[in-house]
PDB file of C-alpha atoms and ligand atoms in Angstrom:
ATOM      1  CA  MET A 220     -89.446 227.444 -93.634  1.00 49.00           C
ATOM      2  CA  LEU A 221     -90.387 227.576 -90.007  1.00 60.00           C
ATOM      3  CA  MET A 222     -89.477 230.720 -87.993  1.00 72.00           C
ATOM      4  CA  ARG A 223     -87.297 229.773 -84.947  1.00 93.00           C
ATOM      5  CA  THR A 224     -88.353 232.733 -82.741  1.00 95.00           C
ATOM      6  CA  VAL A 225     -91.351 234.804 -82.371  1.00 97.00           C
ATOM      7  CA  THR A 226     -92.374 237.524 -79.811  1.00 98.00           C
ATOM      8  CA  VAL A 227     -95.911 238.052 -79.041  1.00 98.00           C
ATOM      9  CA  PHE A 228     -97.715 240.792 -76.830  1.00 98.00           C
ATOM     10  CA  ALA A 229    -101.036 240.031 -75.175  1.00 98.00           C
ATOM     11  CA  PRO A 230    -103.038 242.626 -73.494  1.00 98.00           C
ATOM     12  CA  ALA A 231    -104.227 243.158 -69.856  1.00 98.00           C
ATOM     13  CA  THR A 232    -107.892 242.440 -69.167  1.00 98.00           C
ATOM     14  CA  ILE A 233    -110.816 243.476 -67.058  1.00 98.00           C
ATOM     15  CA  ALA A 234    -112.838 240.454 -65.872  1.00 98.00           C
ATOM     16  CA  ASN A 235    -116.325 240.315 -64.541  1.00 98.00           C
ATOM     17  CA  LEU A 236    -117.130 243.968 -65.540  1.00 98.00           C
ATOM     18  CA  GLY A 237    -119.716 244.002 -62.694  1.00 98.00           C
ATOM     19  CA  PRO A 238    -122.304 241.276 -63.238  1.00 98.00           C
ATOM     20  CA  GLY A 239    -120.447 238.827 -65.317  1.00 98.00           C
ATOM     21  CA  PHE A 240    -118.316 236.963 -62.826  1.00 98.00           C
ATOM     22  CA  ASP A 241    -116.134 234.423 -64.743  1.00 96.00           C
ATOM     23  CA  VAL A 242    -118.223 234.841 -67.888  1.00 98.00           C
ATOM     24  CA  LEU A 243    -117.256 238.315 -69.366  1.00 98.00           C
ATOM     25  CA  GLY A 244    -114.109 240.287 -69.798  1.00 98.00           C
ATOM     26  CA  VAL A 245    -112.461 243.012 -71.967  1.00 98.00           C
ATOM     27  CA  ALA A 246    -109.027 243.557 -73.268  1.00 98.00           C
ATOM     28  CA  ILE A 247    -107.510 247.079 -72.586  1.00 98.00           C
ATOM     29  CA  GLU A 248    -104.748 249.049 -74.208  1.00 98.00           C
ATOM     30  CA  GLY A 249    -101.385 249.959 -73.029  1.00 97.00           C
ATOM     31  CA  LEU A 250    -100.672 247.279 -70.543  1.00 97.00           C
ATOM     32  CA  GLY A 251     -99.778 243.553 -71.296  1.00 98.00           C
ATOM     33  CA  ASP A 252     -97.090 240.991 -71.276  1.00 98.00           C
ATOM     34  CA  TRP A 253     -94.450 240.002 -73.954  1.00 98.00           C
ATOM     35  CA  VAL A 254     -93.255 236.446 -74.523  1.00 98.00           C
ATOM     36  CA  SER A 255     -90.586 235.410 -76.883  1.00 98.00           C
ATOM     37  CA  VAL A 256     -90.820 231.735 -77.963  1.00 97.00           C
ATOM     38  CA  THR A 257     -87.832 230.098 -79.575  1.00 97.00           C
ATOM     39  CA  ILE A 258     -87.726 226.626 -80.889  1.00 96.00           C
ATOM     40  CA  ARG A 259     -84.841 224.508 -79.404  1.00 94.00           C
ATOM     41  CA  ASP A 260     -83.549 221.198 -80.416  1.00 92.00           C
ATOM     42  CA  GLU A 261     -84.156 219.333 -77.015  1.00 92.00           C
ATOM     43  CA  PRO A 262     -87.519 218.446 -76.157  1.00 93.00           C
ATOM     44  CA  GLY A 263     -89.437 220.188 -73.421  1.00 93.00           C
ATOM     45  CA  VAL A 264     -90.223 223.784 -72.287  1.00 96.00           C
ATOM     46  CA  VAL A 265     -87.605 225.944 -70.449  1.00 96.00           C
ATOM     47  CA  ILE A 266     -87.990 229.610 -69.251  1.00 97.00           C
ATOM     48  CA  GLU A 267     -84.866 231.311 -69.926  1.00 97.00           C
ATOM     49  CA  SER A 268     -85.652 234.637 -68.236  1.00 96.00           C
ATOM     50  CA  ILE A 269     -88.415 236.733 -66.775  1.00 96.00           C
ATOM     51  CA  THR A 270     -88.296 240.646 -66.307  1.00 94.00           C
ATOM     52  CA  GLY A 271     -90.566 243.105 -64.756  1.00 93.00           C
ATOM     53  CA  ASP A 272     -91.814 240.777 -62.086  1.00 91.00           C
ATOM     54  CA  ASN A 273     -89.589 241.879 -59.041  1.00 88.00           C
ATOM     55  CA  LYS A 274     -88.257 238.191 -59.060  1.00 89.00           C
ATOM     56  CA  LYS A 275     -91.778 237.030 -57.927  1.00 88.00           C
ATOM     57  CA  LEU A 276     -92.435 234.591 -60.576  1.00 91.00           C
ATOM     58  CA  SER A 277     -91.181 230.984 -60.892  1.00 90.00           C
ATOM     59  CA  LEU A 278     -88.553 229.974 -63.791  1.00 95.00           C
ATOM     60  CA  ASP A 279     -90.064 226.440 -63.333  1.00 95.00           C
ATOM     61  CA  PRO A 280     -92.301 226.042 -66.496  1.00 95.00           C
ATOM     62  CA  ALA A 281     -94.594 223.622 -64.662  1.00 94.00           C
ATOM     63  CA  GLN A 282     -95.418 226.629 -62.154  1.00 94.00           C
ATOM     64  CA  ASN A 283     -95.504 229.468 -64.621  1.00 95.00           C
ATOM     65  CA  THR A 284     -98.711 230.137 -66.729  1.00 95.00           C
ATOM     66  CA  ALA A 285     -96.543 230.984 -69.931  1.00 97.00           C
ATOM     67  CA  GLY A 286     -94.630 227.606 -69.430  1.00 97.00           C
ATOM     68  CA  ILE A 287     -97.826 225.484 -68.929  1.00 97.00           C
ATOM     69  CA  ALA A 288     -99.669 227.235 -71.916  1.00 97.00           C
ATOM     70  CA  ALA A 289     -96.551 226.714 -74.147  1.00 97.00           C
ATOM     71  CA  GLN A 290     -96.413 223.045 -73.043  1.00 97.00           C
ATOM     72  CA  GLU A 291    -100.101 222.378 -73.611  1.00 97.00           C
ATOM     73  CA  ALA A 292    -100.058 224.160 -77.088  1.00 97.00           C
ATOM     74  CA  LEU A 293     -97.102 221.919 -78.142  1.00 96.00           C
ATOM     75  CA  ARG A 294     -99.139 218.849 -76.885  1.00 96.00           C
ATOM     76  CA  LEU A 295    -102.127 219.828 -78.918  1.00 97.00           C
ATOM     77  CA  ILE A 296    -100.106 220.473 -82.019  1.00 96.00           C
ATOM     78  CA  GLY A 297     -98.454 217.147 -81.567  1.00 95.00           C
ATOM     79  CA  VAL A 298     -94.815 218.240 -81.485  1.00 92.00           C
ATOM     80  CA  SER A 299     -92.568 216.084 -79.261  1.00 90.00           C
ATOM     81  CA  ASP A 300     -89.245 215.905 -81.125  1.00 92.00           C
ATOM     82  CA  VAL A 301     -88.254 219.684 -80.358  1.00 92.00           C
ATOM     83  CA  GLY A 302     -88.840 221.803 -77.458  1.00 94.00           C
ATOM     84  CA  LEU A 303     -89.238 225.474 -76.622  1.00 96.00           C
ATOM     85  CA  SER A 304     -87.362 228.256 -74.728  1.00 96.00           C
ATOM     86  CA  LEU A 305     -89.277 231.266 -73.417  1.00 98.00           C
ATOM     87  CA  ARG A 306     -88.405 234.767 -72.421  1.00 98.00           C
ATOM     88  CA  ILE A 307     -91.062 236.671 -70.433  1.00 98.00           C
ATOM     89  CA  ARG A 308     -91.457 240.477 -70.023  1.00 98.00           C
ATOM     90  CA  LYS A 309     -94.268 241.387 -67.535  1.00 97.00           C
ATOM     91  CA  GLY A 310     -95.680 244.824 -68.354  1.00 95.00           C
ATOM     92  CA  MET A 311     -98.362 245.133 -65.697  1.00 92.00           C
ATOM     93  CA  PRO A 312     -98.531 244.752 -61.885  1.00 88.00           C
ATOM     94  CA  LEU A 313     -98.699 241.225 -60.691  1.00 89.00           C
ATOM     95  CA  GLY A 314    -101.685 239.883 -58.699  1.00 87.00           C
ATOM     96  CA  SER A 315    -103.593 243.030 -59.452  1.00 93.00           C
ATOM     97  CA  GLY A 316    -106.892 241.784 -61.098  1.00 94.00           C
ATOM     98  CA  LEU A 317    -105.635 242.834 -64.580  1.00 96.00           C
ATOM     99  CA  GLY A 318    -105.093 239.315 -65.804  1.00 94.00           C
ATOM    100  CA  SER A 319    -101.382 239.174 -65.612  1.00 93.00           C
ATOM    101  CA  SER A 320    -101.088 235.480 -65.470  1.00 93.00           C
ATOM    102  CA  GLY A 321    -103.621 235.107 -68.227  1.00 95.00           C
ATOM    103  CA  ALA A 322    -101.718 237.589 -70.507  1.00 97.00           C
ATOM    104  CA  SER A 323     -98.622 235.561 -70.170  1.00 97.00           C
ATOM    105  CA  ALA A 324    -100.516 232.225 -70.951  1.00 97.00           C
ATOM    106  CA  ALA A 325    -102.128 233.941 -73.889  1.00 98.00           C
ATOM    107  CA  ALA A 326     -98.948 235.360 -75.420  1.00 98.00           C
ATOM    108  CA  ALA A 327     -97.054 231.928 -74.974  1.00 98.00           C
ATOM    109  CA  ALA A 328    -100.000 229.983 -76.581  1.00 98.00           C
ATOM    110  CA  TRP A 329    -100.294 232.302 -79.534  1.00 98.00           C
ATOM    111  CA  GLY A 330     -96.516 232.305 -79.930  1.00 98.00           C
ATOM    112  CA  VAL A 331     -96.221 228.491 -80.200  1.00 97.00           C
ATOM    113  CA  ASN A 332     -99.168 228.321 -82.555  1.00 97.00           C
ATOM    114  CA  MET A 333     -97.416 231.062 -84.816  1.00 96.00           C
ATOM    115  CA  LEU A 334     -94.103 229.207 -84.805  1.00 96.00           C
ATOM    116  CA  PHE A 335     -95.653 225.973 -86.132  1.00 95.00           C
ATOM    117  CA  GLY A 336     -97.862 227.541 -88.947  1.00 94.00           C
ATOM    118  CA  SER A 337    -101.057 228.200 -86.806  1.00 96.00           C
ATOM    119  CA  PRO A 338    -102.521 224.642 -86.719  1.00 97.00           C
ATOM    120  CA  LEU A 339    -104.582 225.385 -83.680  1.00 97.00           C
ATOM    121  CA  SER A 340    -108.114 226.935 -83.826  1.00 94.00           C
ATOM    122  CA  LYS A 341    -109.163 229.819 -81.545  1.00 88.00           C
ATOM    123  CA  GLN A 342    -111.014 227.136 -79.263  1.00 90.00           C
ATOM    124  CA  ARG A 343    -107.778 225.142 -78.802  1.00 94.00           C
ATOM    125  CA  LEU A 344    -105.710 228.050 -78.223  1.00 96.00           C
ATOM    126  CA  LEU A 345    -108.187 229.186 -75.510  1.00 96.00           C
ATOM    127  CA  HIS A 346    -108.125 225.585 -74.002  1.00 95.00           C
ATOM    128  CA  ALA A 347    -104.296 225.747 -73.745  1.00 96.00           C
ATOM    129  CA  SER A 348    -104.505 229.235 -72.040  1.00 97.00           C
ATOM    130  CA  ILE A 349    -107.260 228.050 -69.575  1.00 96.00           C
ATOM    131  CA  VAL A 350    -105.257 224.856 -68.669  1.00 96.00           C
ATOM    132  CA  ALA A 351    -102.337 227.415 -67.665  1.00 96.00           C
ATOM    133  CA  GLU A 352    -104.639 229.927 -65.792  1.00 92.00           C
ATOM    134  CA  SER A 353    -106.267 226.997 -63.962  1.00 91.00           C
ATOM    135  CA  VAL A 354    -103.017 226.141 -62.222  1.00 88.00           C
ATOM    136  CA  VAL A 355    -102.633 229.556 -60.635  1.00 83.00           C
ATOM    137  CA  SER A 356    -106.337 230.946 -60.127  1.00 80.00           C
ATOM    138  CA  GLY A 357    -108.943 228.437 -61.343  1.00 82.00           C
ATOM    139  CA  TRP A 358    -110.773 227.313 -64.424  1.00 88.00           C
ATOM    140  CA  HIS A 359    -111.960 230.508 -65.981  1.00 90.00           C
ATOM    141  CA  ALA A 360    -111.510 232.237 -69.342  1.00 95.00           C
ATOM    142  CA  ASP A 361    -112.747 235.906 -68.675  1.00 96.00           C
ATOM    143  CA  ASN A 362    -109.134 236.843 -68.620  1.00 96.00           C
ATOM    144  CA  VAL A 363    -107.445 234.643 -71.056  1.00 97.00           C
ATOM    145  CA  GLY A 364    -110.333 234.909 -73.647  1.00 97.00           C
ATOM    146  CA  PRO A 365    -110.112 238.682 -74.206  1.00 98.00           C
ATOM    147  CA  SER A 366    -106.309 238.442 -73.973  1.00 98.00           C
ATOM    148  CA  LEU A 367    -106.140 236.210 -76.842  1.00 98.00           C
ATOM    149  CA  PHE A 368    -108.995 237.684 -79.061  1.00 97.00           C
ATOM    150  CA  GLY A 369    -109.268 241.306 -77.918  1.00 98.00           C
ATOM    151  CA  GLY A 370    -112.413 243.347 -77.297  1.00 98.00           C
ATOM    152  CA  PHE A 371    -115.354 242.159 -75.103  1.00 98.00           C
ATOM    153  CA  ILE A 372    -115.673 238.221 -74.811  1.00 98.00           C
ATOM    154  CA  LEU A 373    -118.595 236.216 -73.469  1.00 98.00           C
ATOM    155  CA  ILE A 374    -118.223 232.913 -72.206  1.00 97.00           C
ATOM    156  CA  ARG A 375    -121.661 231.263 -72.757  1.00 96.00           C
ATOM    157  CA  THR A 376    -120.555 227.841 -71.325  1.00 95.00           C
ATOM    158  CA  TYR A 377    -117.318 225.988 -70.201  1.00 93.00           C
ATOM    159  CA  ASP A 378    -118.414 222.626 -70.997  1.00 91.00           C
ATOM    160  CA  PRO A 379    -118.560 222.650 -73.899  1.00 92.00           C
ATOM    161  CA  LEU A 380    -116.351 225.767 -74.164  1.00 91.00           C
ATOM    162  CA  ASP A 381    -118.428 228.273 -76.018  1.00 93.00           C
ATOM    163  CA  ILE A 382    -117.227 231.938 -76.314  1.00 94.00           C
ATOM    164  CA  ILE A 383    -118.936 234.921 -77.972  1.00 97.00           C
ATOM    165  CA  GLU A 384    -116.992 237.843 -79.361  1.00 97.00           C
ATOM    166  CA  LEU A 385    -119.010 240.905 -78.722  1.00 97.00           C
ATOM    167  CA  PRO A 386    -118.786 244.404 -80.321  1.00 96.00           C
ATOM    168  CA  THR A 387    -117.126 247.464 -78.792  1.00 93.00           C
ATOM    169  CA  PRO A 388    -119.733 250.276 -79.973  1.00 84.00           C
ATOM    170  CA  PHE A 389    -118.614 253.379 -78.141  1.00 77.00           C
ATOM    171  CA  GLY A 390    -115.322 255.218 -77.377  1.00 82.00           C
ATOM    172  CA  LEU A 391    -115.195 253.800 -73.995  1.00 92.00           C
ATOM    173  CA  THR A 392    -112.615 254.690 -71.518  1.00 96.00           C
ATOM    174  CA  PHE A 393    -111.510 252.724 -68.369  1.00 98.00           C
ATOM    175  CA  ALA A 394    -109.892 254.354 -65.533  1.00 98.00           C
ATOM    176  CA  LEU A 395    -107.873 251.743 -63.449  1.00 98.00           C
ATOM    177  CA  VAL A 396    -106.422 252.196 -60.040  1.00 98.00           C
ATOM    178  CA  THR A 397    -104.298 249.573 -58.444  1.00 98.00           C
ATOM    179  CA  PRO A 398    -103.550 250.057 -54.909  1.00 98.00           C
ATOM    180  CA  GLU A 399    -100.126 248.722 -53.511  1.00 97.00           C
ATOM    181  CA  MET A 400    -101.398 245.691 -51.657  1.00 95.00           C
ATOM    182  CA  GLU A 401    -101.358 241.983 -52.211  1.00 87.00           C
ATOM    183  CA  LEU A 402    -104.625 240.229 -52.804  1.00 92.00           C
ATOM    184  CA  PRO A 403    -104.130 236.636 -54.056  1.00 89.00           C
ATOM    185  CA  THR A 404    -106.823 235.356 -56.470  1.00 87.00           C
ATOM    186  CA  ARG A 405    -107.397 232.379 -54.396  1.00 86.00           C
ATOM    187  CA  GLN A 406    -108.288 234.504 -51.312  1.00 92.00           C
ATOM    188  CA  SER A 407    -110.437 236.783 -53.459  1.00 95.00           C
ATOM    189  CA  ARG A 408    -112.256 233.655 -54.807  1.00 94.00           C
ATOM    190  CA  ALA A 409    -112.531 231.897 -51.414  1.00 95.00           C
ATOM    191  CA  VAL A 410    -114.879 234.621 -49.930  1.00 97.00           C
ATOM    192  CA  ILE A 411    -117.449 234.285 -52.692  1.00 97.00           C
ATOM    193  CA  PRO A 412    -120.727 232.600 -51.570  1.00 97.00           C
ATOM    194  CA  GLN A 413    -121.431 229.176 -52.988  1.00 96.00           C
ATOM    195  CA  GLU A 414    -125.248 229.756 -52.763  1.00 97.00           C
ATOM    196  CA  ILE A 415    -127.238 232.711 -53.490  1.00 97.00           C
ATOM    197  CA  PRO A 416    -130.881 233.973 -52.950  1.00 98.00           C
ATOM    198  CA  LEU A 417    -133.066 233.720 -56.098  1.00 98.00           C
ATOM    199  CA  LYS A 418    -133.611 237.562 -55.902  1.00 98.00           C
ATOM    200  CA  LEU A 419    -129.931 238.127 -56.312  1.00 98.00           C
ATOM    201  CA  HIS A 420    -129.727 235.930 -59.326  1.00 98.00           C
ATOM    202  CA  VAL A 421    -132.574 237.833 -60.794  1.00 98.00           C
ATOM    203  CA  ALA A 422    -131.091 241.223 -60.161  1.00 98.00           C
ATOM    204  CA  GLN A 423    -127.639 239.978 -61.667  1.00 98.00           C
ATOM    205  CA  SER A 424    -129.293 238.377 -64.790  1.00 98.00           C
ATOM    206  CA  GLY A 425    -131.025 241.436 -65.429  1.00 98.00           C
ATOM    207  CA  ASN A 426    -127.804 243.553 -65.156  1.00 98.00           C
ATOM    208  CA  LEU A 427    -125.757 241.179 -67.337  1.00 98.00           C
ATOM    209  CA  ALA A 428    -128.474 240.945 -70.007  1.00 98.00           C
ATOM    210  CA  ALA A 429    -128.559 244.690 -70.117  1.00 97.00           C
ATOM    211  CA  LEU A 430    -124.933 245.124 -70.285  1.00 97.00           C
ATOM    212  CA  ILE A 431    -124.760 242.702 -73.237  1.00 97.00           C
ATOM    213  CA  ALA A 432    -127.836 244.479 -74.986  1.00 96.00           C
ATOM    214  CA  SER A 433    -126.035 247.919 -74.468  1.00 96.00           C
ATOM    215  CA  LEU A 434    -122.941 246.592 -76.446  1.00 96.00           C
ATOM    216  CA  PHE A 435    -125.216 245.890 -79.382  1.00 95.00           C
ATOM    217  CA  GLY A 436    -126.299 249.553 -79.806  1.00 87.00           C
ATOM    218  CA  GLY A 437    -127.500 250.905 -76.516  1.00 82.00           C
ATOM    219  CA  SER A 438    -125.772 253.862 -74.822  1.00 89.00           C
ATOM    220  CA  PRO A 439    -122.771 254.132 -72.521  1.00 91.00           C
ATOM    221  CA  ILE A 440    -125.215 255.358 -69.662  1.00 93.00           C
ATOM    222  CA  LEU A 441    -127.190 252.025 -70.124  1.00 94.00           C
ATOM    223  CA  LEU A 442    -123.782 250.071 -70.086  1.00 95.00           C
ATOM    224  CA  GLY A 443    -122.776 251.959 -66.926  1.00 96.00           C
ATOM    225  CA  ARG A 444    -126.141 251.296 -65.279  1.00 96.00           C
ATOM    226  CA  ALA A 445    -125.859 247.689 -65.994  1.00 97.00           C
ATOM    227  CA  MET A 446    -122.218 247.349 -64.546  1.00 98.00           C
ATOM    228  CA  GLN A 447    -123.497 246.354 -61.130  1.00 97.00           C
ATOM    229  CA  ASP A 448    -122.616 243.247 -59.318  1.00 98.00           C
ATOM    230  CA  VAL A 449    -124.859 242.418 -56.373  1.00 98.00           C
ATOM    231  CA  ILE A 450    -123.206 238.982 -55.660  1.00 98.00           C
ATOM    232  CA  VAL A 451    -119.413 238.937 -55.906  1.00 98.00           C
ATOM    233  CA  GLU A 452    -118.479 242.627 -55.317  1.00 98.00           C
ATOM    234  CA  PRO A 453    -120.161 242.949 -51.802  1.00 98.00           C
ATOM    235  CA  ALA A 454    -118.266 239.634 -50.699  1.00 98.00           C
ATOM    236  CA  ARG A 455    -114.958 240.959 -52.013  1.00 98.00           C
ATOM    237  CA  ALA A 456    -115.345 244.822 -50.983  1.00 98.00           C
ATOM    238  CA  PRO A 457    -114.139 244.092 -47.443  1.00 98.00           C
ATOM    239  CA  LEU A 458    -110.768 242.747 -48.709  1.00 98.00           C
ATOM    240  CA  ILE A 459    -109.981 246.201 -50.111  1.00 98.00           C
ATOM    241  CA  PRO A 460    -109.431 249.116 -47.857  1.00 97.00           C
ATOM    242  CA  ALA A 461    -111.669 252.122 -48.381  1.00 98.00           C
ATOM    243  CA  PHE A 462    -113.485 250.328 -51.316  1.00 98.00           C
ATOM    244  CA  GLU A 463    -116.835 252.161 -50.727  1.00 98.00           C
ATOM    245  CA  LYS A 464    -115.092 255.644 -50.489  1.00 98.00           C
ATOM    246  CA  VAL A 465    -113.047 254.914 -53.548  1.00 98.00           C
ATOM    247  CA  LYS A 466    -116.176 253.910 -55.469  1.00 98.00           C
ATOM    248  CA  ALA A 467    -118.190 256.836 -54.322  1.00 98.00           C
ATOM    249  CA  SER A 468    -115.358 259.206 -55.453  1.00 98.00           C
ATOM    250  CA  ALA A 469    -115.277 257.718 -58.962  1.00 98.00           C
ATOM    251  CA  PHE A 470    -119.057 258.435 -59.334  1.00 98.00           C
ATOM    252  CA  GLU A 471    -118.773 262.002 -58.065  1.00 98.00           C
ATOM    253  CA  ALA A 472    -116.001 262.645 -60.458  1.00 98.00           C
ATOM    254  CA  GLY A 473    -118.335 261.511 -63.364  1.00 97.00           C
ATOM    255  CA  ALA A 474    -117.714 257.768 -63.812  1.00 98.00           C
ATOM    256  CA  LEU A 475    -120.535 255.862 -65.393  1.00 97.00           C
ATOM    257  CA  ALA A 476    -119.725 252.698 -63.266  1.00 98.00           C
ATOM    258  CA  CYS A 477    -117.183 251.309 -60.836  1.00 98.00           C
ATOM    259  CA  SER A 478    -116.346 247.837 -59.651  1.00 98.00           C
ATOM    260  CA  ILE A 479    -113.547 245.559 -58.964  1.00 98.00           C
ATOM    261  CA  ALA A 480    -111.288 244.340 -61.854  1.00 98.00           C
ATOM    262  CA  GLY A 481    -111.311 240.699 -61.966  1.00 97.00           C
ATOM    263  CA  ALA A 482    -110.311 239.286 -58.571  1.00 96.00           C
ATOM    264  CA  GLY A 483    -108.937 242.806 -57.464  1.00 96.00           C
ATOM    265  CA  PRO A 484    -107.497 244.739 -55.822  1.00 98.00           C
ATOM    266  CA  THR A 485    -107.568 247.046 -58.865  1.00 98.00           C
ATOM    267  CA  LEU A 486    -110.743 249.093 -59.224  1.00 98.00           C
ATOM    268  CA  PHE A 487    -112.006 250.094 -62.665  1.00 98.00           C
ATOM    269  CA  ALA A 488    -114.332 252.919 -63.512  1.00 98.00           C
ATOM    270  CA  LEU A 489    -116.138 253.156 -66.814  1.00 97.00           C
ATOM    271  CA  CYS A 490    -116.005 256.799 -68.430  1.00 96.00           C
ATOM    272  CA  ASP A 491    -117.204 258.128 -71.598  1.00 91.00           C
ATOM    273  CA  ASP A 492    -114.085 259.860 -72.549  1.00 93.00           C
ATOM    274  CA  ALA A 493    -110.335 260.103 -71.813  1.00 95.00           C
ATOM    275  CA  ILE A 494    -110.408 263.496 -69.909  1.00 96.00           C
ATOM    276  CA  THR A 495    -113.105 262.171 -67.652  1.00 97.00           C
ATOM    277  CA  GLY A 496    -111.152 258.994 -67.418  1.00 97.00           C
ATOM    278  CA  ALA A 497    -108.060 260.892 -66.270  1.00 98.00           C
ATOM    279  CA  ILE A 498    -109.963 262.922 -63.660  1.00 98.00           C
ATOM    280  CA  VAL A 499    -111.722 259.990 -62.394  1.00 98.00           C
ATOM    281  CA  ALA A 500    -108.449 257.983 -61.883  1.00 98.00           C
ATOM    282  CA  GLY A 501    -106.896 260.984 -60.096  1.00 98.00           C
ATOM    283  CA  VAL A 502    -109.692 261.316 -57.458  1.00 98.00           C
ATOM    284  CA  MET A 503    -109.742 257.495 -56.898  1.00 98.00           C
ATOM    285  CA  GLN A 504    -106.130 257.475 -56.276  1.00 98.00           C
ATOM    286  CA  GLU A 505    -106.596 260.392 -53.813  1.00 98.00           C
ATOM    287  CA  ALA A 506    -109.307 258.413 -51.973  1.00 98.00           C
ATOM    288  CA  PHE A 507    -107.326 255.288 -51.838  1.00 98.00           C
ATOM    289  CA  SER A 508    -104.647 257.483 -50.269  1.00 98.00           C
ATOM    290  CA  THR A 509    -106.865 259.589 -47.840  1.00 98.00           C
ATOM    291  CA  TYR A 510    -109.308 256.917 -46.620  1.00 98.00           C
ATOM    292  CA  GLY A 511    -107.183 253.653 -47.182  1.00 97.00           C
ATOM    293  CA  GLY A 512    -103.760 254.774 -46.453  1.00 98.00           C
ATOM    294  CA  LEU A 513    -102.570 253.294 -49.634  1.00 98.00           C
ATOM    295  CA  ARG A 514    -100.472 254.302 -52.470  1.00 98.00           C
ATOM    296  CA  SER A 515    -101.642 253.477 -55.879  1.00 98.00           C
ATOM    297  CA  SER A 516    -100.895 253.444 -59.576  1.00 97.00           C
ATOM    298  CA  THR A 517    -103.271 254.522 -62.386  1.00 98.00           C
ATOM    299  CA  HIS A 518    -103.839 253.752 -66.051  1.00 97.00           C
ATOM    300  CA  VAL A 519    -106.433 255.196 -68.410  1.00 98.00           C
ATOM    301  CA  ALA A 520    -107.174 252.938 -71.391  1.00 96.00           C
ATOM    302  CA  ARG A 521    -109.598 252.305 -74.220  1.00 97.00           C
ATOM    303  CA  VAL A 522    -110.522 248.856 -75.304  1.00 97.00           C
ATOM    304  CA  ASP A 523    -107.842 246.741 -76.976  1.00 97.00           C
ATOM    305  CA  GLN A 524    -109.578 245.342 -80.202  1.00 96.00           C
ATOM    306  CA  GLU A 525    -106.786 243.199 -81.428  1.00 97.00           C
ATOM    307  CA  GLY A 526    -105.802 240.868 -78.474  1.00 98.00           C
ATOM    308  CA  ALA A 527    -102.610 238.672 -78.680  1.00 98.00           C
ATOM    309  CA  ARG A 528    -100.293 239.723 -81.679  1.00 98.00           C
ATOM    310  CA  VAL A 529     -96.869 239.108 -83.080  1.00 97.00           C
ATOM    311  CA  VAL A 530     -94.673 242.107 -82.404  1.00 97.00           C
ATOM    312  CA  GLY A 531     -91.231 240.642 -83.301  1.00 92.00           C
TER     313      GLY A 531
HETATM  314  N1  HSE B 702    -113.314 236.022 -62.838  1.00 76.55           N
HETATM  315  C1  HSE B 702    -112.201 235.767 -62.190  1.00 76.55           C
HETATM  316  C2  HSE B 702    -112.470 236.331 -60.578  1.00 76.55           C
HETATM  317  C3  HSE B 702    -111.179 236.556 -62.607  1.00 76.55           C
HETATM  318  O1  HSE B 702    -113.085 237.239 -60.531  1.00 76.55           O
HETATM  319  O2  HSE B 702    -112.002 235.603 -59.791  1.00 76.55           O
HETATM  320  C4  HSE B 702    -109.873 236.381 -61.845  1.00 76.55           C
HETATM  321  O3  HSE B 702    -108.764 236.745 -62.656  1.00 76.55           O
END
């Protein structure tokens, strides 16, 4: 007999990780969204409630990534005689660069698939989640990919969609610092140059290749050295007050790398243990306050290896 309700948690993510704009992301522990999906007798998707969003998100299923992903998953499964009701609990700051819209989409798509006996492949679940993400922030899978599958995810191509699950070899810790400011993804994507000089492409490719190589048995030091973005970060940095000061403070406190999480404004710092992570998060928070006049929240986390999962 089919279940009628399932609750799924999907983790927050850090996209890009320096040089991997739109092609690389990682899931992180301790932050994420919960979506409860219930089968109802009437066709169509409704959103019953959303909590943890300060009333910022739409209850209209066509405007909400969980609603869109659920609808798309239903369509892919081929169900039209019954519908779904969703309850969403947001567990991370919205519009912060930590994949909030992607986590809701991933949790909803995963939940629908579970309710109907898991007929959808990983590829199709990813497609349903990207369709949803594209409505709010463009066609990219570097948030929804890791939120669905956990760990580090590389998107080799979008057409055809080809994703590669990468290993997580070290006890890495990420220090995340989210300043209290609005930075819509669309604004953050609008400043990126559409054309780049060949020498920047060469530098970015070298770093991305070294980053991937380091995950297959290199060292955390190499991973940190490779997390440099010479194309997108310089374009986005002026959108984040005191970016350079905060980044410099992270390195002074022992971080191996520091860049913008996804479209920002959260900054992430890569650290090789949790104690350094806590120290780095503290000095970055202090720097945001001193030089940018911004309050911020911090989170220190390891990689979430599991991705979306049923929790109730
Ligand atoms: N790769 C995307 C970007 C992630 O940086 O714009 C946005 O969530």
